[in-house]
XYZ file of C-alpha atoms in Angstrom:
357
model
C 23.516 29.277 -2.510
C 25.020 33.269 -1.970
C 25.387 34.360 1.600
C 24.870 38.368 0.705
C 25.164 40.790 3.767
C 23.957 44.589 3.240
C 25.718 46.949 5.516
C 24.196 50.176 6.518
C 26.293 52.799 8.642
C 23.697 54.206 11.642
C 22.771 58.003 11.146
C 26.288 58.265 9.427
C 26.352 61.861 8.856
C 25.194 62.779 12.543
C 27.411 59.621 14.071
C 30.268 61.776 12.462
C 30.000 65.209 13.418
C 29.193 63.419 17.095
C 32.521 61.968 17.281
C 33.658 65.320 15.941
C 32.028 66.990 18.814
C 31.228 64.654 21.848
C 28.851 67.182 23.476
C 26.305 66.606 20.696
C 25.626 63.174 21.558
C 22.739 63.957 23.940
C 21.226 66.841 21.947
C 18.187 66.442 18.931
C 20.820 66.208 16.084
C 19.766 67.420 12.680
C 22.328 67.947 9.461
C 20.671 69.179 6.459
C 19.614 72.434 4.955
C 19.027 75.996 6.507
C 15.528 75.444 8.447
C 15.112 78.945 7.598
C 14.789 78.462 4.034
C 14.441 75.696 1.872
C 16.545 73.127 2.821
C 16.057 69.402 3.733
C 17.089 67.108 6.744
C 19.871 64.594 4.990
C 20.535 63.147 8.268
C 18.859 63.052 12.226
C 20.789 61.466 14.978
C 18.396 58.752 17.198
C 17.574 61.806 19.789
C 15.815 63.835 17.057
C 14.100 60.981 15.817
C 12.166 60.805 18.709
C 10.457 63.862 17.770
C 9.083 62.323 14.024
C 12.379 63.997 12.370
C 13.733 61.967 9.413
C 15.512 62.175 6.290
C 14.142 63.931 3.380
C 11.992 65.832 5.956
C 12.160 69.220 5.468
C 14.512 71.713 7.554
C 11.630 73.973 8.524
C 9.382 70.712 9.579
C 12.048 69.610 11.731
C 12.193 72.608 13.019
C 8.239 72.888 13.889
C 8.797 69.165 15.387
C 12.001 69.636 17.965
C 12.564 73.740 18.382
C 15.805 72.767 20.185
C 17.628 70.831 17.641
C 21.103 71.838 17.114
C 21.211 72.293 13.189
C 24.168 71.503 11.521
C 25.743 71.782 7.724
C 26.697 68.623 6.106
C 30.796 68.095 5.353
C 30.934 65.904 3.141
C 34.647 66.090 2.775
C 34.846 64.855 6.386
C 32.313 62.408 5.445
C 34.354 60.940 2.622
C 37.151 60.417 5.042
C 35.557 58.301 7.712
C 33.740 56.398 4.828
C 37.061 55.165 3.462
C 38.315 54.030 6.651
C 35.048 52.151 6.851
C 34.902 50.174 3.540
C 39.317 50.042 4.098
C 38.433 48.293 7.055
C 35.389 45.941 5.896
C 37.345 44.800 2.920
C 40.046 43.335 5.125
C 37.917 41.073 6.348
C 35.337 40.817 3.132
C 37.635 41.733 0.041
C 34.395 41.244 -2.168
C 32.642 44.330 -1.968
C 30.045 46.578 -3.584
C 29.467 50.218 -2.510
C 26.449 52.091 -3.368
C 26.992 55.467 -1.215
C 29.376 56.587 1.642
C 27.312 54.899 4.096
C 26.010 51.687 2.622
C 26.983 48.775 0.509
C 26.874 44.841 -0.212
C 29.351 42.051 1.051
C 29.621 38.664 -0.408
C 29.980 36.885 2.411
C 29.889 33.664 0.622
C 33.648 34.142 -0.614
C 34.770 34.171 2.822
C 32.092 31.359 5.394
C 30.446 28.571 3.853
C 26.896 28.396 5.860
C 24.540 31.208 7.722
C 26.071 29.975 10.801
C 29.119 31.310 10.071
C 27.964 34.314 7.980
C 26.000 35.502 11.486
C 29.677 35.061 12.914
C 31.218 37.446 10.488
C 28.956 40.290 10.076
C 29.585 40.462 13.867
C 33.334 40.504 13.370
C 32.734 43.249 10.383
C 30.153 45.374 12.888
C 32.774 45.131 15.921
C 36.043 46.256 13.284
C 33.920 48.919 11.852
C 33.315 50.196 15.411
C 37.159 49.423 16.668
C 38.334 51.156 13.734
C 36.143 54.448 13.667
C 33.899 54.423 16.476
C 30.975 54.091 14.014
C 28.198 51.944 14.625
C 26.474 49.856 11.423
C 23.507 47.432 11.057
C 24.169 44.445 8.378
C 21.741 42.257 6.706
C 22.323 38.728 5.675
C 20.564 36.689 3.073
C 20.845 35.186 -0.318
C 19.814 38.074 -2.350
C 20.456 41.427 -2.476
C 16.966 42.518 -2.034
C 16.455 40.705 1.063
C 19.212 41.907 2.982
C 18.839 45.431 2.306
C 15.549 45.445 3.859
C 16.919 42.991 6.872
C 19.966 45.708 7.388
C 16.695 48.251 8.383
C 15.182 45.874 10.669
C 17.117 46.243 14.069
C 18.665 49.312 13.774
C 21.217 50.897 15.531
C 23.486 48.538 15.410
C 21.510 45.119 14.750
C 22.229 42.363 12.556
C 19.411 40.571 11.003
C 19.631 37.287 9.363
C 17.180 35.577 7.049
C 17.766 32.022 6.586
C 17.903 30.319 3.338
C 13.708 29.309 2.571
C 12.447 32.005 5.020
C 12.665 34.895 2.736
C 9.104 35.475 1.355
C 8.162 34.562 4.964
C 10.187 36.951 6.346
C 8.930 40.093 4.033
C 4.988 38.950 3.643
C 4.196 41.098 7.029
C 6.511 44.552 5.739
C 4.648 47.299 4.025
C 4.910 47.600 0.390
C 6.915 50.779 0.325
C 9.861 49.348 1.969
C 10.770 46.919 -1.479
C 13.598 48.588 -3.205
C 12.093 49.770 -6.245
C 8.540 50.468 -4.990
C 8.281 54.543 -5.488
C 5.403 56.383 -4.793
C 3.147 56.121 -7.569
C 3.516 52.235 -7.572
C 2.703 52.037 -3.830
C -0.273 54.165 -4.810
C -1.521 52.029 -7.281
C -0.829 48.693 -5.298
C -2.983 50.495 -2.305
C -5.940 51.585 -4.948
C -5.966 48.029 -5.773
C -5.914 46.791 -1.850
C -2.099 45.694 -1.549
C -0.736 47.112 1.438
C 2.045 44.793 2.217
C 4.874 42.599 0.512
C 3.356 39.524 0.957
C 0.001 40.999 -0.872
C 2.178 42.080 -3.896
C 3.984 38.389 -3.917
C 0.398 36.612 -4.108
C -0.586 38.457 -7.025
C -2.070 36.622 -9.900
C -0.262 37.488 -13.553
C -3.630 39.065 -14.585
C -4.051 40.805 -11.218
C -0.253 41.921 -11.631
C -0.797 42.740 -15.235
C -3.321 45.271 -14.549
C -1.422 47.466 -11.811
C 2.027 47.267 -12.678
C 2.200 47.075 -16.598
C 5.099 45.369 -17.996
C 8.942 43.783 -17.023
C 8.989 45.953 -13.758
C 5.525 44.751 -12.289
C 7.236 40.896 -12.535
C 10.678 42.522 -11.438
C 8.944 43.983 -7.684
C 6.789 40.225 -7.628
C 9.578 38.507 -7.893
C 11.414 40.932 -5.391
C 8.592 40.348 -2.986
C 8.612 36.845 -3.479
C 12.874 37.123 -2.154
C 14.269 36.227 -5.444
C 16.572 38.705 -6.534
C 19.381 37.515 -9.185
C 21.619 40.696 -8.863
C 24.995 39.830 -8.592
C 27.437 42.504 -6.742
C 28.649 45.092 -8.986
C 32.197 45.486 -8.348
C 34.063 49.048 -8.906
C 36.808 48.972 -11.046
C 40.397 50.034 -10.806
C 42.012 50.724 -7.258
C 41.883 54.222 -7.006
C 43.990 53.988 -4.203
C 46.772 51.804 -2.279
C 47.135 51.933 1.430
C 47.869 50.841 4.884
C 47.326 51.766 8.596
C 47.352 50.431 12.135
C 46.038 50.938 15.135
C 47.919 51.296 18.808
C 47.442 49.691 21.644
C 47.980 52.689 23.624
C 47.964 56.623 22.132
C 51.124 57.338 21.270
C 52.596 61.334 21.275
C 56.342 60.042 20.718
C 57.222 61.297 17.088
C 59.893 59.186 16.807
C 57.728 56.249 17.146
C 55.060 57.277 15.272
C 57.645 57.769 12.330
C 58.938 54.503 12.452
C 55.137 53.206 12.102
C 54.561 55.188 8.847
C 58.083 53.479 7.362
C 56.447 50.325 7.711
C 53.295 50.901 6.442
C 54.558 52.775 3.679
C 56.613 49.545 2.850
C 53.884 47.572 3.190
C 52.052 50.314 0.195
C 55.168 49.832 -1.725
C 54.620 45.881 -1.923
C 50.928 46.431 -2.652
C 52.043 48.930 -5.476
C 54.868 46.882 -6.600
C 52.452 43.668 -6.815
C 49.660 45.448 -8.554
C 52.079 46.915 -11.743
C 50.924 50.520 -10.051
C 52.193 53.721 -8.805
C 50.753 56.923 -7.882
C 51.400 60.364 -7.405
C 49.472 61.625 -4.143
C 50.831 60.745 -0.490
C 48.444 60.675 2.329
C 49.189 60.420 6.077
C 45.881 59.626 8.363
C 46.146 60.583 11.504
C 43.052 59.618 14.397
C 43.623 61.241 17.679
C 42.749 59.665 20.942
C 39.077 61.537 20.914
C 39.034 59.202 17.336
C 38.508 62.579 15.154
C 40.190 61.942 12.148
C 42.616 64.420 9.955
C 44.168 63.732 6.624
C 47.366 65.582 4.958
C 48.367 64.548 1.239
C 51.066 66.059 -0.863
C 51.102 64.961 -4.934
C 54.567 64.631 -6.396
C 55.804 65.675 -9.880
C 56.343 62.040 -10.813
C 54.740 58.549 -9.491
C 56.557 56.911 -7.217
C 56.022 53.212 -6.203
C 59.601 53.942 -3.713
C 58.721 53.085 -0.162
C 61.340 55.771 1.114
C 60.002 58.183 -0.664
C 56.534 57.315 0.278
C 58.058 56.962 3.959
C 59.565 60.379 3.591
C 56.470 61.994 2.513
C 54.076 60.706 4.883
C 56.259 61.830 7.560
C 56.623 65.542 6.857
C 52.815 65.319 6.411
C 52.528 63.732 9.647
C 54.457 66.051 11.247
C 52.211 69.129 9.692
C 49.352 67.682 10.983
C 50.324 67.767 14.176
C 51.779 71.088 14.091
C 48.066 71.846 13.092
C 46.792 69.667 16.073
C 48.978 68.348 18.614
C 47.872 65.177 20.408
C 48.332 61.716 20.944
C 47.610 59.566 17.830
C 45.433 56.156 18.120
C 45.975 55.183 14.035
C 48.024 56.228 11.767
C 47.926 55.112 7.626
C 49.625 55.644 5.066
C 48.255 55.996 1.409
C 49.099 56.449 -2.138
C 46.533 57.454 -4.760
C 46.138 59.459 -8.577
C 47.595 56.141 -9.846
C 48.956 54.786 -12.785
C 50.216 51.603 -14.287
C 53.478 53.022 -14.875
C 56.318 54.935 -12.954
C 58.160 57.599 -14.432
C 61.926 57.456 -14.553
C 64.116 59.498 -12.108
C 67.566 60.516 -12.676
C 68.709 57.649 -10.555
C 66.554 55.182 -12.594
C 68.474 56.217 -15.607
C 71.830 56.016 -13.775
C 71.453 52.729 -13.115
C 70.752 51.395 -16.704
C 73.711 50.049 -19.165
């Protein structure tokens, strides 16, 4: 039996530029396209949602629907940057992982609690680290396949967690409407409704003949089977690393620059045993820095040669530490440390050479 748990980050692009900017948080929050032209809503925080304003919407609708709506740009940059301190932080307590966007993905949960009991129990843990970590809140579903617990993730959202027990799956879906089964587009829910199938659990009852004469071929017994809860997809893993790294978290916010130095030496020995372990070095050095208001700011530098070295990685990180803060001064909650552009080889330096007979 899997134990599968779908995580889904909660208005991620308009949770982000909230913690970028505090005084948003009680304002009809829409990031997307110019409403003045063409553009579309790619992301509403829960206060403009209770005007009708969702995603794929267009600008101009949303406009029409909440004339006070503060309308902002996406950054996906910034975006990228929470997102990897999200999945960093989900795969040190679920190293079995599979992304599908910066704001969703599966967890095996299976590889790390043996029952649903316990899988409840960690997607808790997961929700509570993702928020201690980033100040973002996520909704995770848990069930035995993939299809199930992407639609459970929806269920109690912001910041739910929905589990469907082994044997309640079909159960659980027969009520839903047909358009939420992953891979039910628009023309398929239009021919289901033609043919009086309005929910799931009216797609799972179909008879082959019945099935046969809606939804032609593989896919129509693909979406029964889906609505029936069985769902064989294993997780699709990513490949390589494309990065090594480490960071902590204070107990209290900490300004003193000779303390926040000594942090990045240990992490960056700690990236220097990860490197070391995995046959890899890299070229890039990143310092993360999240200031007590949990805004987040990233400075990298990329060397002429890859470097596994934890001094040098130490010695790196904190010059870039110490430009970030000549950019923004503050007390620091987290800092990391990170190596990336990596390689399974390190190229030799003049004291590498030195050294050899």
């Amino acid at each position: 039996m899997r134990i599968l748990g779908h995580l889904d980050l909660d208005a991620f692009f308009a949770a982000v530029e909230e913690l970028e900017d505090p005084s948003l948080r009680e304002q009809p929050l829409v990031v997307g396209g110019d409403p003045r032209s063409r553009g579309v809503v790619s992301t509403a925080n829960y206060v403009a949602r209770r005007y009708g304003i969702h995603s794929a919407m267009s600008s101009a609708e949303a406009l029409r629907r909440c004339p006070t709506a503060v309308f902002l740009r996406p950054r996906h940059a910034l975006y990228r940057q929470y997102s990897r301190a999200v999945w960093d932080t989900v795969r040190e307590l679920v190293p079995r992982v599979e992304r599908t966007g910066l704001d969703e993905g599966y967890l095996d949960l299976g590889t790390v609690v043996r029952d649903f009991v316990g899988a409840r129990t960690l997607a808790a843990a997961v929700q509570m680290s993702v928020r201690g970590t980033t100040s973002l809140g996520c909704s995770l579903g848990v069930a035995t396949s993939k299809v199930v617990c992407k639609i459970a993730s929806d269920r109690r959202k912001p910041s739910g967690i929905t589990v469907v027990p082994p044997g309640t799956e079909a159960r659980f879906l027969a009520p839903l409407a047909v358009r939420l089964l992953p891979g039910v587009g628009p023309r398929a829910e239009a021919r289901l409704r033609a043919a009086g199938v309005a929910t799931i659990g009216g797609l799972a009852d179909l008879a082959d003949a019945d099935l046969r004469a809606i939804l032609t071929g593989s896919v129509g017994r693909m979406l029964r089977d889906r609505a029936r809860g069985i769902d064989p997809r294993d997780l699709e893993l990513e490949g390589e690393p494309v990065s090594v790294s480490a960071e902590d978290t204070f107990a209290r916010d900490v300004s003193d620059r000779g303390v926040l130095h000594e942090e990045l030496r240990r992490l960056a020995d700690l990236v220097s045993e990860r490197l070391l372990a995995s046959g890899r070095s890299g070229r890039t050095v990143t310092a993360k820095l999240r200031y007590a208001d949990f805004s987040i700011r990233t400075r990298s530098s990329t060397l002429t040669a890859a470097t596994d070295d934890a001094a040098t990685i130490a010695d790196v990180a904190c010059g870039l530490l110490d430009r970030g803060l000549r950019d923004r001064p503050g007390a620091l909650r987290l800092v990391g440390v990170g190596v990336s552009s990596l390689s399974t080889f390190r190229q030799l330096t003049l004291d590498d050479t030195a050294l050899r007979p």
